[in-house]
Amino acid sequence: RLWAGGVNVNNVFFISALTRILRFFTALSQTAVPQDTLQLETGILAKVKASSKYLLRNKPPCSLIQSLSNVVDDSILEEGAVVFRGYVIAHINTEEPSRHVTSEDLGGRPDEQQDPQVKEVVEQLRKIADSLNRNAELQRLINQVQGNCVQDVFMAVARNIFADGINWGRVVALFHLACKLIHKAITANHLENIQMIISWVLQVIREQVYSWLVAQGGWEGVIRGFSRWRTAAMVASVVLVVAFVYYRKVR
């Protein structure tokens, strides 16, 4: 019925979102993607390729499209939060093994870091973090951030990180900045700042990185498509230093 009036962008978005939801719940149950889901995707591609016109006729209800979009959005943001918490845990437990930070300390679930895909992403982040920690200039700039202006600094630097493009190194730069600020908050016993910083990270992902993540195939897709972690580390270091310097000049 969706295709009765021809292919249009709303139909494609509707079915694409529905397909992503089916894949999401299939992954949760750790079963293979159902054959009918694969056939549905094949049919969508065939329709899009065969059509030269996108006529807006049988428009799905806006409320339904918004609802489906929110579900997909929430799944990517939730996974981003899990990955970020894993990055923070790996960083702090390496820097201060005696502190032993857990997912629950950061507002997460006890078992969320056991997912093999999450572990893979976090491991790549950890490798990059080791390189970033050796950048003395970057560490000096981060350490100079005062507690009473953390949000202003974070949001300004984050905007500059993605001002002229998005890639894995820039995403890592965002995570590293937030991770260091959380580490400072924990060290200073300002535990109330932890959830605020995590919410800022998710806000930046939603507003500036989400579309790119979808195009890459999600967090695992980014890792599968990018194996040169040393390049990402170099990009992250340069971008962060430049963003900090720019912030200081314009504030």
mmCIF file of N, CA and C in Angstrom, residues 5-129:
data_model
loop_
_atom_site.group_PDB
_atom_site.id
_atom_site.type_symbol
_atom_site.label_atom_id
_atom_site.label_comp_id
_atom_site.label_asym_id
_atom_site.label_seq_id
_atom_site.Cartn_x
_atom_site.Cartn_y
_atom_site.Cartn_z
ATOM 1 N N GLY A 5 0.974 4.902 -4.664
ATOM 2 C CA GLY A 5 1.061 6.165 -5.401
ATOM 3 C C GLY A 5 2.445 6.441 -5.934
ATOM 4 N N GLY A 6 3.311 5.417 -5.985
ATOM 5 C CA GLY A 6 4.671 5.621 -6.467
ATOM 6 C C GLY A 6 5.643 5.746 -5.313
ATOM 7 N N VAL A 7 6.912 5.725 -5.628
ATOM 8 C CA VAL A 7 7.953 5.835 -4.609
ATOM 9 C C VAL A 7 8.128 7.294 -4.222
ATOM 10 N N ASN A 8 8.206 7.558 -2.927
ATOM 11 C CA ASN A 8 8.524 8.913 -2.485
ATOM 12 C C ASN A 8 9.435 8.846 -1.283
ATOM 13 N N VAL A 9 10.046 9.949 -0.957
ATOM 14 C CA VAL A 9 11.058 9.958 0.097
ATOM 15 C C VAL A 9 10.487 9.548 1.441
ATOM 16 N N ASN A 10 9.231 9.866 1.699
ATOM 17 C CA ASN A 10 8.633 9.492 2.976
ATOM 18 C C ASN A 10 8.451 7.982 3.075
ATOM 19 N N ASN A 11 8.032 7.354 1.946
ATOM 20 C CA ASN A 11 7.890 5.897 1.945
ATOM 21 C C ASN A 11 9.223 5.224 2.224
ATOM 22 N N VAL A 12 10.255 5.701 1.545
ATOM 23 C CA VAL A 12 11.585 5.116 1.725
ATOM 24 C C VAL A 12 12.043 5.277 3.161
ATOM 25 N N PHE A 13 11.854 6.476 3.738
ATOM 26 C CA PHE A 13 12.260 6.712 5.125
ATOM 27 C C PHE A 13 11.487 5.817 6.080
ATOM 28 N N PHE A 14 10.185 5.685 5.833
ATOM 29 C CA PHE A 14 9.325 4.887 6.705
ATOM 30 C C PHE A 14 9.791 3.435 6.746
ATOM 31 N N ILE A 15 9.992 2.834 5.568
ATOM 32 C CA ILE A 15 10.393 1.435 5.511
ATOM 33 C C ILE A 15 11.822 1.265 6.000
ATOM 34 N N SER A 16 12.696 2.228 5.680
ATOM 35 C CA SER A 16 14.077 2.150 6.146
ATOM 36 C C SER A 16 14.143 2.162 7.664
ATOM 37 N N ALA A 17 13.355 3.055 8.280
ATOM 38 C CA ALA A 17 13.322 3.118 9.744
ATOM 39 C C ALA A 17 12.766 1.825 10.324
ATOM 40 N N LEU A 18 11.704 1.291 9.690
ATOM 41 C CA LEU A 18 11.109 0.044 10.170
ATOM 42 C C LEU A 18 12.102 -1.100 10.067
ATOM 43 N N THR A 19 12.860 -1.136 8.978
ATOM 44 C CA THR A 19 13.851 -2.189 8.790
ATOM 45 C C THR A 19 14.941 -2.106 9.845
ATOM 46 N N ARG A 20 15.378 -0.876 10.167
ATOM 47 C CA ARG A 20 16.403 -0.706 11.206
ATOM 48 C C ARG A 20 15.899 -1.204 12.557
ATOM 49 N N ILE A 21 14.622 -0.949 12.827
ATOM 50 C CA ILE A 21 14.052 -1.406 14.097
ATOM 51 C C ILE A 21 14.033 -2.931 14.147
ATOM 52 N N LEU A 22 13.648 -3.565 13.034
ATOM 53 C CA LEU A 22 13.630 -5.025 12.979
ATOM 54 C C LEU A 22 15.026 -5.587 13.218
ATOM 55 N N ARG A 23 16.025 -4.958 12.593
ATOM 56 C CA ARG A 23 17.399 -5.409 12.798
ATOM 57 C C ARG A 23 17.852 -5.200 14.245
ATOM 58 N N PHE A 24 17.439 -4.075 14.819
ATOM 59 C CA PHE A 24 17.829 -3.767 16.203
ATOM 60 C C PHE A 24 17.320 -4.834 17.158
ATOM 61 N N PHE A 25 16.018 -5.187 17.054
ATOM 62 C CA PHE A 25 15.457 -6.174 17.965
ATOM 63 C C PHE A 25 15.962 -7.580 17.651
ATOM 64 N N THR A 26 16.306 -7.831 16.397
ATOM 65 C CA THR A 26 16.894 -9.115 16.051
ATOM 66 C C THR A 26 18.255 -9.265 16.713
ATOM 67 N N ALA A 27 19.039 -8.167 16.680
ATOM 68 C CA ALA A 27 20.360 -8.200 17.315
ATOM 69 C C ALA A 27 20.243 -8.441 18.812
ATOM 70 N N LEU A 28 19.219 -7.861 19.427
ATOM 71 C CA LEU A 28 19.026 -8.048 20.866
ATOM 72 C C LEU A 28 18.775 -9.509 21.204
ATOM 73 N N SER A 29 18.078 -10.204 20.323
ATOM 74 C CA SER A 29 17.759 -11.608 20.581
ATOM 75 C C SER A 29 18.854 -12.538 20.093
ATOM 76 N N GLN A 30 19.915 -11.958 19.441
ATOM 77 C CA GLN A 30 21.070 -12.711 18.969
ATOM 78 C C GLN A 30 20.659 -13.830 18.029
ATOM 79 N N THR A 31 19.778 -13.504 17.119
ATOM 80 C CA THR A 31 19.375 -14.449 16.094
ATOM 81 C C THR A 31 19.679 -13.848 14.746
ATOM 82 N N ALA A 32 19.625 -14.676 13.701
ATOM 83 C CA ALA A 32 19.890 -14.203 12.354
ATOM 84 C C ALA A 32 18.786 -13.266 11.897
ATOM 85 N N VAL A 33 19.116 -12.390 10.957
ATOM 86 C CA VAL A 33 18.108 -11.481 10.429
ATOM 87 C C VAL A 33 17.081 -12.290 9.656
ATOM 88 N N PRO A 34 15.782 -12.157 9.941
ATOM 89 C CA PRO A 34 14.757 -12.942 9.267
ATOM 90 C C PRO A 34 14.797 -12.736 7.760
ATOM 91 N N GLN A 35 14.479 -13.818 7.002
ATOM 92 C CA GLN A 35 14.506 -13.748 5.553
ATOM 93 C C GLN A 35 13.553 -12.694 5.013
ATOM 94 N N ASP A 36 12.381 -12.553 5.670
ATOM 95 C CA ASP A 36 11.418 -11.575 5.170
ATOM 96 C C ASP A 36 11.927 -10.147 5.334
ATOM 97 N N THR A 37 12.781 -9.919 6.361
ATOM 98 C CA THR A 37 13.389 -8.594 6.521
ATOM 99 C C THR A 37 14.359 -8.302 5.382
ATOM 100 N N LEU A 38 15.174 -9.322 5.014
ATOM 101 C CA LEU A 38 16.102 -9.157 3.910
ATOM 102 C C LEU A 38 15.363 -8.916 2.600
ATOM 103 N N GLN A 39 14.263 -9.644 2.400
ATOM 104 C CA GLN A 39 13.464 -9.454 1.197
ATOM 105 C C GLN A 39 12.871 -8.054 1.164
ATOM 106 N N LEU A 40 12.470 -7.558 2.335
ATOM 107 C CA LEU A 40 11.903 -6.214 2.416
ATOM 108 C C LEU A 40 12.922 -5.175 1.989
ATOM 109 N N GLU A 41 14.166 -5.321 2.482
ATOM 110 C CA GLU A 41 15.214 -4.383 2.105
ATOM 111 C C GLU A 41 15.509 -4.439 0.612
ATOM 112 N N THR A 42 15.555 -5.672 0.060
ATOM 113 C CA THR A 42 15.805 -5.837 -1.367
ATOM 114 C C THR A 42 14.720 -5.160 -2.188
ATOM 115 N N GLY A 43 13.488 -5.309 -1.733
ATOM 116 C CA GLY A 43 12.363 -4.684 -2.427
ATOM 117 C C GLY A 43 12.446 -3.175 -2.413
ATOM 118 N N ILE A 44 12.874 -2.631 -1.268
ATOM 119 C CA ILE A 44 13.021 -1.172 -1.158
ATOM 120 C C ILE A 44 14.049 -0.660 -2.161
ATOM 121 N N LEU A 45 15.203 -1.325 -2.205
ATOM 122 C CA LEU A 45 16.255 -0.894 -3.115
ATOM 123 C C LEU A 45 15.806 -0.973 -4.566
ATOM 124 N N ALA A 46 15.084 -2.040 -4.898
ATOM 125 C CA ALA A 46 14.596 -2.202 -6.263
ATOM 126 C C ALA A 46 13.627 -1.086 -6.630
ATOM 127 N N LYS A 47 12.750 -0.750 -5.689
ATOM 128 C CA LYS A 47 11.788 0.324 -5.945
ATOM 129 C C LYS A 47 12.489 1.661 -6.165
ATOM 130 N N VAL A 48 13.469 1.932 -5.312
ATOM 131 C CA VAL A 48 14.168 3.214 -5.416
ATOM 132 C C VAL A 48 14.937 3.313 -6.726
ATOM 133 N N LYS A 49 15.632 2.225 -7.085
ATOM 134 C CA LYS A 49 16.426 2.241 -8.308
ATOM 135 C C LYS A 49 15.548 2.326 -9.552
ATOM 136 N N ALA A 50 14.373 1.704 -9.501
ATOM 137 C CA ALA A 50 13.499 1.668 -10.675
ATOM 138 C C ALA A 50 12.752 2.970 -10.889
ATOM 139 N N SER A 51 12.665 3.777 -9.866
ATOM 140 C CA SER A 51 11.855 4.997 -9.966
ATOM 141 C C SER A 51 12.715 6.197 -10.303
ATOM 142 N N SER A 52 12.224 7.022 -11.214
ATOM 143 C CA SER A 52 12.916 8.266 -11.549
ATOM 144 C C SER A 52 12.193 9.470 -10.975
ATOM 145 N N LYS A 53 11.036 9.221 -10.338
ATOM 146 C CA LYS A 53 10.251 10.309 -9.767
ATOM 147 C C LYS A 53 9.955 10.004 -8.306
ATOM 148 N N TYR A 54 10.017 11.020 -7.460
ATOM 149 C CA TYR A 54 9.648 10.880 -6.057
ATOM 150 C C TYR A 54 8.396 11.727 -5.821
ATOM 151 N N LEU A 55 7.243 11.114 -6.088
ATOM 152 C CA LEU A 55 5.981 11.835 -5.993
ATOM 153 C C LEU A 55 5.424 11.725 -4.595
ATOM 154 N N LEU A 56 5.087 12.839 -4.014
ATOM 155 C CA LEU A 56 4.565 12.862 -2.655
ATOM 156 C C LEU A 56 3.046 12.677 -2.700
ATOM 157 N N ARG A 57 2.582 11.420 -2.621
ATOM 158 C CA ARG A 57 1.152 11.126 -2.702
ATOM 159 C C ARG A 57 0.642 10.471 -1.420
ATOM 160 N N ASN A 58 0.993 9.212 -1.214
ATOM 161 C CA ASN A 58 0.504 8.496 -0.030
ATOM 162 C C ASN A 58 1.464 8.713 1.124
ATOM 163 N N LYS A 59 1.355 9.816 1.750
ATOM 164 C CA LYS A 59 2.280 10.214 2.814
ATOM 165 C C LYS A 59 1.940 9.526 4.128
ATOM 166 N N PRO A 60 2.896 8.769 4.735
ATOM 167 C CA PRO A 60 2.645 8.156 6.043
ATOM 168 C C PRO A 60 2.421 9.241 7.084
ATOM 169 N N PRO A 61 1.652 8.956 8.121
ATOM 170 C CA PRO A 61 1.394 9.954 9.168
ATOM 171 C C PRO A 61 2.691 10.499 9.751
ATOM 172 N N CYS A 62 2.766 11.808 9.882
ATOM 173 C CA CYS A 62 3.984 12.438 10.413
ATOM 174 C C CYS A 62 4.314 11.923 11.810
ATOM 175 N N SER A 63 3.278 11.693 12.612
ATOM 176 C CA SER A 63 3.503 11.233 13.980
ATOM 177 C C SER A 63 4.155 9.860 13.993
ATOM 178 N N LEU A 64 3.780 9.000 13.021
ATOM 179 C CA LEU A 64 4.354 7.660 12.958
ATOM 180 C C LEU A 64 5.805 7.722 12.520
ATOM 181 N N ILE A 65 6.084 8.561 11.522
ATOM 182 C CA ILE A 65 7.463 8.734 11.069
ATOM 183 C C ILE A 65 8.332 9.256 12.207
ATOM 184 N N GLN A 66 7.829 10.242 12.942
ATOM 185 C CA GLN A 66 8.578 10.813 14.057
ATOM 186 C C GLN A 66 8.832 9.770 15.122
ATOM 187 N N SER A 67 7.838 8.923 15.388
ATOM 188 C CA SER A 67 7.977 7.880 16.400
ATOM 189 C C SER A 67 9.051 6.881 16.012
ATOM 190 N N LEU A 68 9.020 6.429 14.736
ATOM 191 C CA LEU A 68 10.019 5.478 14.267
ATOM 192 C C LEU A 68 11.404 6.107 14.290
ATOM 193 N N SER A 69 11.495 7.367 13.881
ATOM 194 C CA SER A 69 12.773 8.069 13.888
ATOM 195 C C SER A 69 13.346 8.151 15.290
ATOM 196 N N ASN A 70 12.494 8.401 16.265
ATOM 197 C CA ASN A 70 12.949 8.510 17.649
ATOM 198 C C ASN A 70 13.500 7.192 18.161
ATOM 199 N N VAL A 71 12.872 6.058 17.755
ATOM 200 C CA VAL A 71 13.339 4.744 18.203
ATOM 201 C C VAL A 71 14.739 4.474 17.677
ATOM 202 N N VAL A 72 14.954 4.738 16.369
ATOM 203 C CA VAL A 72 16.271 4.540 15.782
ATOM 204 C C VAL A 72 17.280 5.476 16.433
ATOM 205 N N ASP A 73 16.881 6.735 16.604
ATOM 206 C CA ASP A 73 17.733 7.740 17.223
ATOM 207 C C ASP A 73 18.144 7.301 18.618
ATOM 208 N N ASP A 74 17.163 6.826 19.395
ATOM 209 C CA ASP A 74 17.441 6.414 20.764
ATOM 210 C C ASP A 74 18.405 5.235 20.808
ATOM 211 N N SER A 75 18.286 4.289 19.875
ATOM 212 C CA SER A 75 19.156 3.116 19.887
ATOM 213 C C SER A 75 20.605 3.506 19.619
ATOM 214 N N ILE A 76 20.834 4.409 18.685
ATOM 215 C CA ILE A 76 22.191 4.855 18.382
ATOM 216 C C ILE A 76 22.763 5.685 19.532
ATOM 217 N N LEU A 77 21.944 6.540 20.115
ATOM 218 C CA LEU A 77 22.409 7.338 21.249
ATOM 219 C C LEU A 77 22.701 6.467 22.459
ATOM 220 N N GLU A 78 21.851 5.469 22.690
ATOM 221 C CA GLU A 78 22.067 4.567 23.827
ATOM 222 C C GLU A 78 23.373 3.801 23.655
ATOM 223 N N GLU A 79 23.605 3.304 22.439
ATOM 224 C CA GLU A 79 24.857 2.591 22.202
ATOM 225 C C GLU A 79 26.045 3.540 22.329
ATOM 226 N N GLY A 80 25.859 4.779 21.896
ATOM 227 C CA GLY A 80 26.920 5.760 22.057
ATOM 228 C C GLY A 80 27.246 6.004 23.517
ATOM 229 N N ALA A 81 26.211 6.049 24.360
ATOM 230 C CA ALA A 81 26.423 6.236 25.799
ATOM 231 C C ALA A 81 27.170 5.049 26.391
ATOM 232 N N VAL A 82 26.806 3.832 25.959
ATOM 233 C CA VAL A 82 27.471 2.620 26.459
ATOM 234 C C VAL A 82 28.941 2.623 26.046
ATOM 235 N N VAL A 83 29.194 2.943 24.783
ATOM 236 C CA VAL A 83 30.570 2.988 24.281
ATOM 237 C C VAL A 83 31.376 4.052 25.024
ATOM 238 N N PHE A 84 30.785 5.220 25.220
ATOM 239 C CA PHE A 84 31.499 6.289 25.922
ATOM 240 C C PHE A 84 31.820 5.886 27.352
ATOM 241 N N ARG A 85 30.846 5.272 28.044
ATOM 242 C CA ARG A 85 31.126 4.821 29.420
ATOM 243 C C ARG A 85 32.254 3.792 29.425
ATOM 244 N N GLY A 86 32.268 2.907 28.425
ATOM 245 C CA GLY A 86 33.351 1.927 28.330
ATOM 246 C C GLY A 86 34.699 2.594 28.138
ATOM 247 N N TYR A 87 34.716 3.648 27.347
ATOM 248 C CA TYR A 87 35.948 4.406 27.115
ATOM 249 C C TYR A 87 36.435 5.050 28.409
ATOM 250 N N VAL A 88 35.516 5.650 29.152
ATOM 251 C CA VAL A 88 35.871 6.295 30.427
ATOM 252 C C VAL A 88 36.409 5.262 31.411
ATOM 253 N N ILE A 89 35.731 4.119 31.495
ATOM 254 C CA ILE A 89 36.158 3.057 32.413
ATOM 255 C C ILE A 89 37.564 2.587 32.067
ATOM 256 N N ALA A 90 37.809 2.319 30.776
ATOM 257 C CA ALA A 90 39.125 1.843 30.351
ATOM 258 C C ALA A 90 40.204 2.877 30.654
ATOM 259 N N HIS A 91 39.893 4.140 30.427
ATOM 260 C CA HIS A 91 40.877 5.206 30.654
ATOM 261 C C HIS A 91 41.209 5.358 32.139
ATOM 262 N N ILE A 92 40.172 5.488 32.965
ATOM 263 C CA ILE A 92 40.412 5.737 34.390
ATOM 264 C C ILE A 92 41.022 4.518 35.066
ATOM 265 N N ASN A 93 40.548 3.327 34.718
ATOM 266 C CA ASN A 93 41.092 2.121 35.347
ATOM 267 C C ASN A 93 42.536 1.865 34.932
ATOM 268 N N THR A 94 42.948 2.423 33.794
ATOM 269 C CA THR A 94 44.347 2.329 33.381
ATOM 270 C C THR A 94 45.186 3.384 34.097
ATOM 271 N N GLU A 95 44.636 4.599 34.189
ATOM 272 C CA GLU A 95 45.356 5.697 34.839
ATOM 273 C C GLU A 95 45.423 5.519 36.357
ATOM 274 N N GLU A 96 44.313 5.060 36.940
ATOM 275 C CA GLU A 96 44.232 4.865 38.393
ATOM 276 C C GLU A 96 43.564 3.521 38.701
ATOM 277 N N PRO A 97 44.299 2.427 38.610
ATOM 278 C CA PRO A 97 43.719 1.094 38.834
ATOM 279 C C PRO A 97 43.047 0.951 40.197
ATOM 280 N N SER A 98 43.524 1.669 41.182
ATOM 281 C CA SER A 98 42.961 1.551 42.529
ATOM 282 C C SER A 98 41.561 2.146 42.632
ATOM 283 N N ARG A 99 41.192 3.012 41.701
ATOM 284 C CA ARG A 99 39.882 3.666 41.767
ATOM 285 C C ARG A 99 38.768 2.734 41.306
ATOM 286 N N HIS A 100 39.014 1.930 40.293
ATOM 287 C CA HIS A 100 38.084 0.914 39.789
ATOM 288 C C HIS A 100 36.674 1.470 39.548
ATOM 289 N N VAL A 101 36.547 2.256 38.504
ATOM 290 C CA VAL A 101 35.253 2.813 38.100
ATOM 291 C C VAL A 101 34.448 1.759 37.347
ATOM 292 N N THR A 102 33.132 1.707 37.573
ATOM 293 C CA THR A 102 32.249 0.751 36.904
ATOM 294 C C THR A 102 31.189 1.488 36.085
ATOM 295 N N SER A 103 30.475 0.727 35.250
ATOM 296 C CA SER A 103 29.382 1.313 34.457
ATOM 297 C C SER A 103 28.320 1.926 35.354
ATOM 298 N N GLU A 104 28.044 1.266 36.466
ATOM 299 C CA GLU A 104 27.026 1.770 37.391
ATOM 300 C C GLU A 104 27.427 3.122 37.978
ATOM 301 N N ASP A 105 28.729 3.310 38.214
ATOM 302 C CA ASP A 105 29.206 4.601 38.727
ATOM 303 C C ASP A 105 28.917 5.733 37.742
ATOM 304 N N LEU A 106 28.819 5.367 36.457
ATOM 305 C CA LEU A 106 28.603 6.357 35.404
ATOM 306 C C LEU A 106 27.162 6.372 34.917
ATOM 307 N N GLY A 107 26.274 5.708 35.666
ATOM 308 C CA GLY A 107 24.859 5.719 35.314
ATOM 309 C C GLY A 107 24.429 4.639 34.348
ATOM 310 N N GLY A 108 25.285 3.624 34.140
ATOM 311 C CA GLY A 108 24.958 2.552 33.201
ATOM 312 C C GLY A 108 24.503 1.277 33.883
ATOM 313 N N ARG A 109 24.335 0.215 33.072
ATOM 314 C CA ARG A 109 23.920 -1.092 33.582
ATOM 315 C C ARG A 109 25.149 -1.927 33.935
ATOM 316 N N PRO A 110 25.023 -2.845 34.889
ATOM 317 C CA PRO A 110 26.176 -3.636 35.327
ATOM 318 C C PRO A 110 26.821 -4.460 34.214
ATOM 319 N N ASP A 111 26.011 -4.991 33.282
ATOM 320 C CA ASP A 111 26.528 -5.921 32.274
ATOM 321 C C ASP A 111 26.683 -5.304 30.887
ATOM 322 N N GLU A 112 26.532 -4.011 30.752
ATOM 323 C CA GLU A 112 26.489 -3.407 29.415
ATOM 324 C C GLU A 112 27.817 -3.495 28.661
ATOM 325 N N GLN A 113 28.929 -3.621 29.368
ATOM 326 C CA GLN A 113 30.233 -3.677 28.715
ATOM 327 C C GLN A 113 30.616 -5.085 28.266
ATOM 328 N N GLN A 114 29.714 -6.050 28.450
ATOM 329 C CA GLN A 114 30.007 -7.430 28.067
ATOM 330 C C GLN A 114 29.708 -7.712 26.600
ATOM 331 N N ASP A 115 28.995 -6.826 25.938
ATOM 332 C CA ASP A 115 28.661 -7.012 24.523
ATOM 333 C C ASP A 115 29.947 -7.020 23.692
ATOM 334 N N PRO A 116 30.183 -8.081 22.875
ATOM 335 C CA PRO A 116 31.419 -8.176 22.083
ATOM 336 C C PRO A 116 31.635 -6.983 21.158
ATOM 337 N N GLN A 117 30.564 -6.468 20.570
ATOM 338 C CA GLN A 117 30.699 -5.328 19.662
ATOM 339 C C GLN A 117 31.110 -4.068 20.415
ATOM 340 N N VAL A 118 30.541 -3.890 21.598
ATOM 341 C CA VAL A 118 30.926 -2.744 22.429
ATOM 342 C C VAL A 118 32.396 -2.866 22.817
ATOM 343 N N LYS A 119 32.811 -4.069 23.192
ATOM 344 C CA LYS A 119 34.206 -4.296 23.565
ATOM 345 C C LYS A 119 35.153 -3.945 22.419
ATOM 346 N N GLU A 120 34.746 -4.297 21.195
ATOM 347 C CA GLU A 120 35.586 -4.019 20.028
ATOM 348 C C GLU A 120 35.769 -2.518 19.821
ATOM 349 N N VAL A 121 34.673 -1.774 19.926
ATOM 350 C CA VAL A 121 34.746 -0.325 19.750
ATOM 351 C C VAL A 121 35.587 0.307 20.860
ATOM 352 N N VAL A 122 35.349 -0.110 22.098
ATOM 353 C CA VAL A 122 36.080 0.450 23.240
ATOM 354 C C VAL A 122 37.571 0.151 23.128
ATOM 355 N N GLU A 123 37.917 -1.044 22.639
ATOM 356 C CA GLU A 123 39.324 -1.408 22.487
ATOM 357 C C GLU A 123 40.028 -0.479 21.496
ATOM 358 N N GLN A 124 39.351 -0.165 20.386
ATOM 359 C CA GLN A 124 39.931 0.774 19.429
ATOM 360 C C GLN A 124 40.109 2.156 20.062
ATOM 361 N N LEU A 125 39.113 2.572 20.831
ATOM 362 C CA LEU A 125 39.203 3.860 21.518
ATOM 363 C C LEU A 125 40.360 3.873 22.512
ATOM 364 N N ARG A 126 40.543 2.768 23.212
ATOM 365 C CA ARG A 126 41.608 2.687 24.216
ATOM 366 C C ARG A 126 42.980 2.848 23.574
ATOM 367 N N LYS A 127 43.168 2.228 22.406
ATOM 368 C CA LYS A 127 44.445 2.354 21.697
ATOM 369 C C LYS A 127 44.725 3.812 21.343
ATOM 370 N N ILE A 128 43.690 4.490 20.876
ATOM 371 C CA ILE A 128 43.848 5.892 20.502
ATOM 372 C C ILE A 128 44.110 6.752 21.737
ATOM 373 N N ALA A 129 43.432 6.418 22.837
ATOM 374 C CA ALA A 129 43.594 7.183 24.079
ATOM 375 C C ALA A 129 45.028 7.129 24.583
#
